[in-house]
Tab-separated table of C-alpha atoms in Angstrom:
chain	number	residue	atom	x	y	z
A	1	UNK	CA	-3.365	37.434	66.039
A	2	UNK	CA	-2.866	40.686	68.387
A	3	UNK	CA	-1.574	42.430	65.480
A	4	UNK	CA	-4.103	41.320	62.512
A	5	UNK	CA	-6.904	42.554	65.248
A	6	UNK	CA	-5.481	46.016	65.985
A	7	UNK	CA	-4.582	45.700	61.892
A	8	UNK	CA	-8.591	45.078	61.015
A	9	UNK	CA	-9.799	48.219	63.624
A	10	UNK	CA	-7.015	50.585	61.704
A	11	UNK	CA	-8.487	49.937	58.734
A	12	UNK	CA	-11.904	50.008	59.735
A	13	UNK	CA	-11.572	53.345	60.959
A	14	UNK	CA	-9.351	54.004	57.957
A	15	UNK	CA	-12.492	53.331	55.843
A	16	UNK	CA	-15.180	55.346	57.932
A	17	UNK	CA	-12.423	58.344	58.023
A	18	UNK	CA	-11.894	58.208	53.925
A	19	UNK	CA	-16.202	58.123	53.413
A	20	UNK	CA	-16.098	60.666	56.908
A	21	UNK	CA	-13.706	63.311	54.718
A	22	UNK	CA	-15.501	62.640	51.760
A	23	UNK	CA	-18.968	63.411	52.857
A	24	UNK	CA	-17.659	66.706	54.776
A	25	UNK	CA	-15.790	68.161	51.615
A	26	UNK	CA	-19.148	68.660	51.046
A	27	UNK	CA	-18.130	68.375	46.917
A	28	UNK	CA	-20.711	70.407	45.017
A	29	UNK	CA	-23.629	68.468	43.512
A	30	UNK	CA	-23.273	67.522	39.753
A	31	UNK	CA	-25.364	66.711	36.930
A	32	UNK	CA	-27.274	63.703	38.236
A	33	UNK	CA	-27.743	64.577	41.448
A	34	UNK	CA	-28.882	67.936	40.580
A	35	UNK	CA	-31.681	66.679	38.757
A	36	UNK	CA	-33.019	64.690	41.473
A	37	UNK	CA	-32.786	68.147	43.957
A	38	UNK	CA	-35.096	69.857	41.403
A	39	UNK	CA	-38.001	66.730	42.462
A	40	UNK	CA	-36.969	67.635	46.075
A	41	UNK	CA	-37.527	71.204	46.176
A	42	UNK	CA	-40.315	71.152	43.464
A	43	UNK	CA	-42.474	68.375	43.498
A	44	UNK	CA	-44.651	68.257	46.912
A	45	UNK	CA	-45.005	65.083	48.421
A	46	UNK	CA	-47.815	63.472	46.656
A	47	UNK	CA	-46.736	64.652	43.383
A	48	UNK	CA	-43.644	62.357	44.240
A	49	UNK	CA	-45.874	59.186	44.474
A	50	UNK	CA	-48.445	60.321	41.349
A	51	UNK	CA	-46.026	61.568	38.286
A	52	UNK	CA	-42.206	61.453	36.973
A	53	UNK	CA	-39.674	62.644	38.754
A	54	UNK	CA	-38.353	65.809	37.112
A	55	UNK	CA	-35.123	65.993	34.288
A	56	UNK	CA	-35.226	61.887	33.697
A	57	UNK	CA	-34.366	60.563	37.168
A	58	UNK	CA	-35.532	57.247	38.364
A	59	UNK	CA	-35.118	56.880	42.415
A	60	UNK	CA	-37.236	54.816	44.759
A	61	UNK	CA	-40.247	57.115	45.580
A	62	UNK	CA	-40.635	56.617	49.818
A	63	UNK	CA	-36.614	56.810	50.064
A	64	UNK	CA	-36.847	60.004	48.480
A	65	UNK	CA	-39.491	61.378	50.067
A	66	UNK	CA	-37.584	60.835	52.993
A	67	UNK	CA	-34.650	62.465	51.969
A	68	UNK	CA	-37.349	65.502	51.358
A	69	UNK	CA	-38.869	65.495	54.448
A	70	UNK	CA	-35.742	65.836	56.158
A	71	UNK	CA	-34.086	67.972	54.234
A	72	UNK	CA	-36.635	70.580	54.379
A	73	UNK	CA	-35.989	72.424	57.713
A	74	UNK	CA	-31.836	72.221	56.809
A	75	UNK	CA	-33.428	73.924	53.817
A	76	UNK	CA	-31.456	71.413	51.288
A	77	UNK	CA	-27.900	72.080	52.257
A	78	UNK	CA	-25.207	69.301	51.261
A	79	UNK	CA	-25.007	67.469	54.387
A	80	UNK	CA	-28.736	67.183	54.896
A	81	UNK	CA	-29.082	65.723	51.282
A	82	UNK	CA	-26.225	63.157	51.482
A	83	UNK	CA	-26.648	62.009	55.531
A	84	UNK	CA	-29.009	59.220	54.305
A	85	UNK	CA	-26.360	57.665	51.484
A	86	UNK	CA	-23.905	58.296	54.382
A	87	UNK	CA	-25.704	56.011	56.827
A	88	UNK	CA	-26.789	53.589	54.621
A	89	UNK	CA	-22.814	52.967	53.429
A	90	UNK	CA	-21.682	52.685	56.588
A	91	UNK	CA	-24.481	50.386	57.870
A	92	UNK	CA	-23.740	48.535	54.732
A	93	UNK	CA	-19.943	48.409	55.446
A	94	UNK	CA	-21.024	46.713	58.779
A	95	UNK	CA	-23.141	44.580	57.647
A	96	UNK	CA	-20.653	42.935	55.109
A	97	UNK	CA	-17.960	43.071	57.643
A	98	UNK	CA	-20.452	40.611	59.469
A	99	UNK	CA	-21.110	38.676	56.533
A	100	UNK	CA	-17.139	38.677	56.381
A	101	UNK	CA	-16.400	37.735	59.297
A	102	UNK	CA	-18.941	34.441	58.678
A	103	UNK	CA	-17.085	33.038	54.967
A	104	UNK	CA	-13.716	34.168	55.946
A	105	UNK	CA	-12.047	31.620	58.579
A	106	UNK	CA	-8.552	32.975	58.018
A	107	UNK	CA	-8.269	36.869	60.262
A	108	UNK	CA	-5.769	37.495	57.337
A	109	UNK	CA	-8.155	37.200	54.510
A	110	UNK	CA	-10.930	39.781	56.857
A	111	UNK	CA	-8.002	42.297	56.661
A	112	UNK	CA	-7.580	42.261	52.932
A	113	UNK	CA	-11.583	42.012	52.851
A	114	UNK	CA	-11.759	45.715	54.586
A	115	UNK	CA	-8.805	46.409	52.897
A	116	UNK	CA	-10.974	45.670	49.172
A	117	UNK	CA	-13.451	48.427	50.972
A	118	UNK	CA	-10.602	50.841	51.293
A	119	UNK	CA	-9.419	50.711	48.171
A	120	UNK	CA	-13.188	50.953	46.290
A	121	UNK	CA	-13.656	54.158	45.278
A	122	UNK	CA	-17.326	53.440	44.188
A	123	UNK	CA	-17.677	52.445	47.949
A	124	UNK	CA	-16.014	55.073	49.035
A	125	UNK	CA	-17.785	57.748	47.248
A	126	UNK	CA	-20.952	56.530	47.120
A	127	UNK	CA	-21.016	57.056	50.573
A	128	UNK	CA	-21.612	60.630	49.812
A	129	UNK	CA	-23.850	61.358	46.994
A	130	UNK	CA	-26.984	61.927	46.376
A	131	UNK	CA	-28.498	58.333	44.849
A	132	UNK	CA	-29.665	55.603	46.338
A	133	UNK	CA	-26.736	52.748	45.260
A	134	UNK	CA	-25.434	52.885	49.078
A	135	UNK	CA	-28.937	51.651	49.825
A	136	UNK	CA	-28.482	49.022	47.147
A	137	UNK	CA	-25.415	47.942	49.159
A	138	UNK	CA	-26.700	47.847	52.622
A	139	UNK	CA	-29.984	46.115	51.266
A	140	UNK	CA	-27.648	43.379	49.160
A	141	UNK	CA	-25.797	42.651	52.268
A	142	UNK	CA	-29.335	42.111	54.889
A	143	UNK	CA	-30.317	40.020	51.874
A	144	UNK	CA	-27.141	37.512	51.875
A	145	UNK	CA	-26.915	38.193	56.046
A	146	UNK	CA	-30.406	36.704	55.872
A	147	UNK	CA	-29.630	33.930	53.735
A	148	UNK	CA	-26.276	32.852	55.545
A	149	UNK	CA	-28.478	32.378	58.763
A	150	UNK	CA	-31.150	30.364	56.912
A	151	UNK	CA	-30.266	27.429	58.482
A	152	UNK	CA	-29.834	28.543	61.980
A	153	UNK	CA	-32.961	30.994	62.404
A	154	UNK	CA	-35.436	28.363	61.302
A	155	UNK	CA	-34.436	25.961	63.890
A	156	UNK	CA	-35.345	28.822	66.772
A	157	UNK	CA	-37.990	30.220	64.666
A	158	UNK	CA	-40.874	31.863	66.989
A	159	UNK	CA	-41.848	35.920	66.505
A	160	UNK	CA	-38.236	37.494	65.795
A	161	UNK	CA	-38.006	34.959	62.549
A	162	UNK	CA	-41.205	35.661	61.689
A	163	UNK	CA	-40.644	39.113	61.933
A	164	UNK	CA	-38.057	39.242	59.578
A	165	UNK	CA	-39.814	37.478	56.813
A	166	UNK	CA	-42.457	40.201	57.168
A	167	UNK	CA	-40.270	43.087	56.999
A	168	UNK	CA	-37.435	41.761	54.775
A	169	UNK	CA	-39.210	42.517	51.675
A	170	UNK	CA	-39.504	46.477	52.699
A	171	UNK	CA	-35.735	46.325	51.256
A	172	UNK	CA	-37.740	46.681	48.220
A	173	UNK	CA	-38.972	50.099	49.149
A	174	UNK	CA	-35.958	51.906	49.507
A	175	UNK	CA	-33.629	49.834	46.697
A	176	UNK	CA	-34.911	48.492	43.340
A	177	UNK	CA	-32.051	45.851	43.112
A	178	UNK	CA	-33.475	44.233	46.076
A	179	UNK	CA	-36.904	43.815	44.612
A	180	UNK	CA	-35.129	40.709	42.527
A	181	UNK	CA	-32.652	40.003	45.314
A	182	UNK	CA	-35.371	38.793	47.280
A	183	UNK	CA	-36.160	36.410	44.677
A	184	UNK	CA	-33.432	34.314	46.963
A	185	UNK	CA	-34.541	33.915	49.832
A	186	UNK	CA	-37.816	33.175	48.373
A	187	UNK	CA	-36.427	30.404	46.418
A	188	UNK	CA	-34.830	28.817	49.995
A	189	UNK	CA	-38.643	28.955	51.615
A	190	UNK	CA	-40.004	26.622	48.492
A	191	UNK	CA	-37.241	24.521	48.753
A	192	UNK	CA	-38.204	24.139	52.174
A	193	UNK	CA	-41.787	23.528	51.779
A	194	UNK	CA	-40.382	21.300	48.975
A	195	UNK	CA	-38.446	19.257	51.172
A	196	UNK	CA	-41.170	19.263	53.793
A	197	UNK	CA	-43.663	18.014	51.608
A	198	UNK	CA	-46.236	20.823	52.452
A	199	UNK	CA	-46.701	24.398	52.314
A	200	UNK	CA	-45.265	26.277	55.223
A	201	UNK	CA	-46.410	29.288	57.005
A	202	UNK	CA	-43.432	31.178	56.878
A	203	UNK	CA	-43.719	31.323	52.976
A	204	UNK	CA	-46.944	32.638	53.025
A	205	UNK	CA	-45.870	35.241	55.128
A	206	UNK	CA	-42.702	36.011	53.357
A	207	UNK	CA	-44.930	36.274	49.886
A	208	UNK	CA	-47.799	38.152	51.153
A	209	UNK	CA	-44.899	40.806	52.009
A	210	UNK	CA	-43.349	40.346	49.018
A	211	UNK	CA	-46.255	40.934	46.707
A	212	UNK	CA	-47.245	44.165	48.783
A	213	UNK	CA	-44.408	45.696	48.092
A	214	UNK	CA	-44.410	44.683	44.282
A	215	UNK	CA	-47.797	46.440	44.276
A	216	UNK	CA	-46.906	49.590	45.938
A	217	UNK	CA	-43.927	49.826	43.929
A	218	UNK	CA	-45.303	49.469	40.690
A	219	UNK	CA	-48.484	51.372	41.726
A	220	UNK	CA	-46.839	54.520	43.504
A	221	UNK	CA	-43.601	54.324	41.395
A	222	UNK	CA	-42.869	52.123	38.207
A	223	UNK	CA	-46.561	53.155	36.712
A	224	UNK	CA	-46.092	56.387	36.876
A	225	UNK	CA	-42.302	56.719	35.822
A	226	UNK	CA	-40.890	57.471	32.632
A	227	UNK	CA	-40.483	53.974	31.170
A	228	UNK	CA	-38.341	55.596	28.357
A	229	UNK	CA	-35.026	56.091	30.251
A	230	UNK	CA	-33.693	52.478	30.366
A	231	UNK	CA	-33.306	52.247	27.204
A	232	UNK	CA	-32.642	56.005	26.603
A	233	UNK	CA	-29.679	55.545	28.948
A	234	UNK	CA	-29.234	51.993	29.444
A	235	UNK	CA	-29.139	50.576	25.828
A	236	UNK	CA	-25.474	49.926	25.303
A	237	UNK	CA	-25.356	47.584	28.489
A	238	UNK	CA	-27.868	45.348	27.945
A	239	UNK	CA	-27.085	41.469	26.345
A	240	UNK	CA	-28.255	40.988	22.636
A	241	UNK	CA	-29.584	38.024	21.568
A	242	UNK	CA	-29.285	39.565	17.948
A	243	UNK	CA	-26.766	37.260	16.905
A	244	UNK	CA	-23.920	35.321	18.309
A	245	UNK	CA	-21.498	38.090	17.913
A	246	UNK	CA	-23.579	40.621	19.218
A	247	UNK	CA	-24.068	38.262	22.925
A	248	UNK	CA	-20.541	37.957	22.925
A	249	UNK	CA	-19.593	41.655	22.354
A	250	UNK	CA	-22.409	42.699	24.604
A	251	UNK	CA	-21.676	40.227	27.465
A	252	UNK	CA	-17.626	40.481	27.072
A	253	UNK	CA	-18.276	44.511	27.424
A	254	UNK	CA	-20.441	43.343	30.376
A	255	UNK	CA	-17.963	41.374	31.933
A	256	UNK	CA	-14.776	43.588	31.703
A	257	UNK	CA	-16.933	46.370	33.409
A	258	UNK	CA	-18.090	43.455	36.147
A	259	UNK	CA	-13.912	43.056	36.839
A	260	UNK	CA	-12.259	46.039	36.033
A	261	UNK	CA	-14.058	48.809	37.455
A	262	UNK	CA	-14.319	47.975	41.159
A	263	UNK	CA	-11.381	49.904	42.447
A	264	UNK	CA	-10.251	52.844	40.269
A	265	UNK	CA	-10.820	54.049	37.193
A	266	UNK	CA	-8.147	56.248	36.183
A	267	UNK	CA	-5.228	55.774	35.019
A	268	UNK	CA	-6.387	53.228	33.123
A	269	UNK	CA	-3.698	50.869	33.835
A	270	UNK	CA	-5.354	50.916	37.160
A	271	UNK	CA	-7.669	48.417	35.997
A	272	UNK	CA	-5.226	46.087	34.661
A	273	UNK	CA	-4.485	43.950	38.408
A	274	UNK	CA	-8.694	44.199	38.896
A	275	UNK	CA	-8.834	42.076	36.045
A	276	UNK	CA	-6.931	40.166	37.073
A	277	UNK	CA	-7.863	39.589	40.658
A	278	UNK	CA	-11.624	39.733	40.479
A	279	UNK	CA	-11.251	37.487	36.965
A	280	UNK	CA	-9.084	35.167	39.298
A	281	UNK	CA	-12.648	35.004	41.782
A	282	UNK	CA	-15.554	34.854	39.546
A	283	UNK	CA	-13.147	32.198	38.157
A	284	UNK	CA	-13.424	30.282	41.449
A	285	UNK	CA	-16.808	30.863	41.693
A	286	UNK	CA	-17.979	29.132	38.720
A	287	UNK	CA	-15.272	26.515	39.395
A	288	UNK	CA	-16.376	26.179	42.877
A	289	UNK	CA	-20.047	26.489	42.424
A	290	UNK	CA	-21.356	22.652	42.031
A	291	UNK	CA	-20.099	21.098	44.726
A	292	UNK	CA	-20.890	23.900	47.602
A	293	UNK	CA	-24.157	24.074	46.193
A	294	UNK	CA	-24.876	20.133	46.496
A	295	UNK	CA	-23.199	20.228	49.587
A	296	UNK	CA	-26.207	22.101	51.217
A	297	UNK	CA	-28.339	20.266	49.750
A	298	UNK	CA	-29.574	23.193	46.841
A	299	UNK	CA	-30.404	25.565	49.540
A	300	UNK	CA	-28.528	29.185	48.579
A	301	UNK	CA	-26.981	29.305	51.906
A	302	UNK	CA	-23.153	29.833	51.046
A	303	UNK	CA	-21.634	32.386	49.033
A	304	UNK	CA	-19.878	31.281	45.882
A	305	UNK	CA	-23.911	29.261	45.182
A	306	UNK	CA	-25.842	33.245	46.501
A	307	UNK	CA	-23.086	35.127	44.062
A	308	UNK	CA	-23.589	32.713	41.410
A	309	UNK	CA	-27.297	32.998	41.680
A	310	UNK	CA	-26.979	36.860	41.805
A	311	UNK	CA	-24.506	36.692	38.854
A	312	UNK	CA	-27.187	35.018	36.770
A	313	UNK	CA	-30.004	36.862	37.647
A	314	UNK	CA	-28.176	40.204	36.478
A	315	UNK	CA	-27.648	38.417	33.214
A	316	UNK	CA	-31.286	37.383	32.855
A	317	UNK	CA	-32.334	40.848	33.603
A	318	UNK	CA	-29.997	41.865	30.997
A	319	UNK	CA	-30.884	39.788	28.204
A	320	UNK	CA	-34.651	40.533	29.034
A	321	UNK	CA	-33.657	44.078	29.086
A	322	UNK	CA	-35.181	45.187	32.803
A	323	UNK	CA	-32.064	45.813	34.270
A	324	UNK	CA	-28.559	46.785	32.832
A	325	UNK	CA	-25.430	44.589	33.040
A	326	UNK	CA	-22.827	45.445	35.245
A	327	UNK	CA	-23.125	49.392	35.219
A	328	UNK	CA	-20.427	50.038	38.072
A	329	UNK	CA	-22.797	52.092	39.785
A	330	UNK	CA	-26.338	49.976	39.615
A	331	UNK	CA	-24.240	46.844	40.296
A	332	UNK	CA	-22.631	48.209	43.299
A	333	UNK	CA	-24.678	46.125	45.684
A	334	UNK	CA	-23.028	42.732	43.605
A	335	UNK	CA	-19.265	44.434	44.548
A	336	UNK	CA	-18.865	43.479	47.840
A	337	UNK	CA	-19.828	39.448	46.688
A	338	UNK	CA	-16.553	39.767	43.660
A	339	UNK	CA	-14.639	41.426	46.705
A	340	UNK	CA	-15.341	38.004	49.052
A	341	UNK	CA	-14.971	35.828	46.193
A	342	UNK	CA	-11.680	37.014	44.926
A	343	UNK	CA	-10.153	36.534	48.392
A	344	UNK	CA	-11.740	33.173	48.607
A	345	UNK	CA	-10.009	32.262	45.276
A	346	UNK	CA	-6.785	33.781	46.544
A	347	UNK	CA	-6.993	31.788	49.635
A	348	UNK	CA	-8.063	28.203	47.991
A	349	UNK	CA	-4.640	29.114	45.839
A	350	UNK	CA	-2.440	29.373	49.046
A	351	UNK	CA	-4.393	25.866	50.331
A	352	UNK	CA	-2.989	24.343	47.144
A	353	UNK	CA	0.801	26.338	46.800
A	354	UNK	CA	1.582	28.379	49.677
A	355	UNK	CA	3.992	30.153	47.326
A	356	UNK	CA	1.955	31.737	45.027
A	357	UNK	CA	-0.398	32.086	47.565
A	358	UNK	CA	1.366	34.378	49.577
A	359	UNK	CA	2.679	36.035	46.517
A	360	UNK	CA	-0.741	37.155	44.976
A	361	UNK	CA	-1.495	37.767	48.662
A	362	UNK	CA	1.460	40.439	48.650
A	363	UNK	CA	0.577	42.115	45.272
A	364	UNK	CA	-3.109	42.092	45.940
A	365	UNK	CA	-2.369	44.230	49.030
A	366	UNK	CA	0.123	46.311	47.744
A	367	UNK	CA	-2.473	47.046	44.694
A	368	UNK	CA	-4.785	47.546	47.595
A	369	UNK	CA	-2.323	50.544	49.318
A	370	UNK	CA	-1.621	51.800	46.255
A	371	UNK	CA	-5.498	52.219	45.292
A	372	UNK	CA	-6.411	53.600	48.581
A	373	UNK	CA	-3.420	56.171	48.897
A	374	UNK	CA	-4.315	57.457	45.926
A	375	UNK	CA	-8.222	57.699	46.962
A	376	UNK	CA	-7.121	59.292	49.893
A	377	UNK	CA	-5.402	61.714	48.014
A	378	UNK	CA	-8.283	62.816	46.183
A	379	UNK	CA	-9.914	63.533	49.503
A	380	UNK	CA	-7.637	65.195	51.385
A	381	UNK	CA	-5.403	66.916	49.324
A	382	UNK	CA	-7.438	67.734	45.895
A	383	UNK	CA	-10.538	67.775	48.346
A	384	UNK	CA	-12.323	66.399	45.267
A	385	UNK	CA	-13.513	62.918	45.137
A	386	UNK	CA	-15.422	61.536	42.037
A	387	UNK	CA	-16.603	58.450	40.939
A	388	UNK	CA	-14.052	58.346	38.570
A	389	UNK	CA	-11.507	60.361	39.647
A	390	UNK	CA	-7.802	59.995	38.550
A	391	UNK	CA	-5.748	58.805	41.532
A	392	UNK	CA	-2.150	60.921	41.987
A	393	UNK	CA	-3.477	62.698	39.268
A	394	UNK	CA	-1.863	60.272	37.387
A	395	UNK	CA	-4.069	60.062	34.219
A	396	UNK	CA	-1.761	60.616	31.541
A	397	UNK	CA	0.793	58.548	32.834
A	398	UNK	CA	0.637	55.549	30.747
């Protein structure tokens, strides 16, 4: 046990120095992020909540005004412009490691947990660049924090839980993801009243929050945004209803980019054991599903039934073509669920053959080394980290 402890704060503080080195390579901006600096420095403030943002960027409208306001006296310089995807990446990476430590009983399945974290090089270099998907994370993980404890903060209720139902929904402001993520814990508060037989305070609080922020969203944001780009950029990862083959090649593309681009991205044999792994969890997941969810009693309170849920929604949102399907980067805030999952199906393996438990516990985390060596590499020694970025420089190796 004294050894898996001092093993979890090594890799911890492996993780914050990895995002750390990352963020003060200070990597020049590039294309995307580029475009949302020219709303920065050019729009003024109201402009930001009244017209499009400039060169076909959509980003919530108070985040970035925040971003603006306090990158003006540091007169836009790198670290200014990517402190706030900083923070929220490590405040997300805390949160989950709370959320962690609440699913995973076994210390040894936390360590390959951070270890997943590690060896992510969305999460790792998200954590420095200038778009909100760390805030996607952090607000994913308050969500599912929020729902883990909705049977325990009920029962003391009183101002603080209150409190929380107000301000919850503000996730909305600052991430778009969350806007349906909240959908959630909206669905536990009718199930309550359901179960109660009457209509509760606490949901009227909740949705009178809720709905605010819909409204200032759409008014100060969605109305006046280009409604163009989704499918100007989006098109190819939406689900088609078309024709049979068309929703299976949509939603298989869908699904290999939901399990294979988690951890690396290049050389593409990299994504060969994600497949595998994170295929081996949402396989649990839909396996394990039923019988957690009837076990409390249809209340989303557990996580194989909350990543289910999210699972689904993203595929609703897909087929109705509002949001794109499994996009590594606007599905970052789902990564940390396949992450929990996965271990969860590697552990209920060990409960049933210790063998191959421990085996696929050994190659997991020697996949996991491998992965975050190679990150690692790309920070310290090419001082370049991308979102796709080859690890080794490995990329023609086949």
């Amino acid at each position: 046990m004294r050894y898996q402890r001092a093993l979890i704060l090594v890799l911890v503080g492996w993780y914050l120095v990895l995002a750390l080195g990352h963020y003060f390579n200070q990597r020049p901006l590039w294309n995307d992020e580029q475009c949302v600096l020219n709303s920065i420095i050019q729009l003024k403030p109201a402009s930001l909540f009244s017209q499009p943002l400039l060169s076909d960027q959509a980003f919530p409208r108070l985040y970035l005004w925040c971003i603006q306001q306090f990158t003006q006296p540091f007169h836009q310089n790198l670290l200014s412009l990517r402190l706030f995807s900083l923070m929220a990446m490590i405040g997300a990476f805390f949160v989950w490691l709370k959320v962690a430590r609440r699913v995973l009983s076994h210390s040894g399945n936390l360590v390959l947990f951070i270890g997943c974290w590690c060896a992510s090089m969305p999460l790792v270099y998200y954590a420095a660049e200038l778009k909100p998907y760390s805030m996607d994370v952090l607000a994913a993980g308050l969500i599912v924090l929020f729902l883990l404890n909705s049977n325990v903060i009920p029962a003391k209720a009183g101002i603080q839980y209150n409190a929380i139902l107000f301000f919850l929904p503000l996730l909305g402001l600052a991430s778009y993801p969350a806007l349906f993520l909240l959908l959630l814990p909206l669905y536990n508060l009718v199930r309550d009243c359901v179960d109660k037989r009457r209509w509760l305070p606490e949901l009227s609080l909740f949705l009178g929050s809720y709905l605010l922020v819909l409204a200032l969203v759409y008014f100060f944001d969605f109305r006046v945004s280009a409604h163009y780009l989704l499918e100007e950029f989006w098109h190819d990862y939406f689900i088609s209803l078309h024709s049979m083959k068309d929703f299976l090649g949509t939603l298989g593309k869908g699904m290999n980019n939901l399990i294979a681009r988690r951890f690396a991205e290049s050389p593409r044999w990299v994504k060969v054991p994600s497949r595998i792994f994170i295929g081996l969890g949402v396989g649990y997941m839909l396996v394990a599903f039923w019988g957690q969810f009837k076990k409390d009693r249809f209340v989303l309170r557990s996580i194989v039934p909350i990543s289910l849920a999210m699972f689904l929604m993203q595929l609703v949102l897909a087929v109705l073509r509002v949001y794109p399907f499994a996009v590594p980067r606007m599905s970052l805030f789902f990564t940390p669920l396949l992450l929990l999952i996965t271990i969860m199906g590697i552990h209920f393996i060990y409960q049933q053959h210790q063998a191959v438990g421990r085996i696929l516990r050994i190659i997991f985390a020697g996949y996991l080394i491998f992965v975050s060596f190679g990150i690692a590499s790309d920070v310290f020694i090419k001082g370049d980290l991308g979102a796709e970025s080859t690890l080794y420089g490995l990329k023609h190796l086949l």
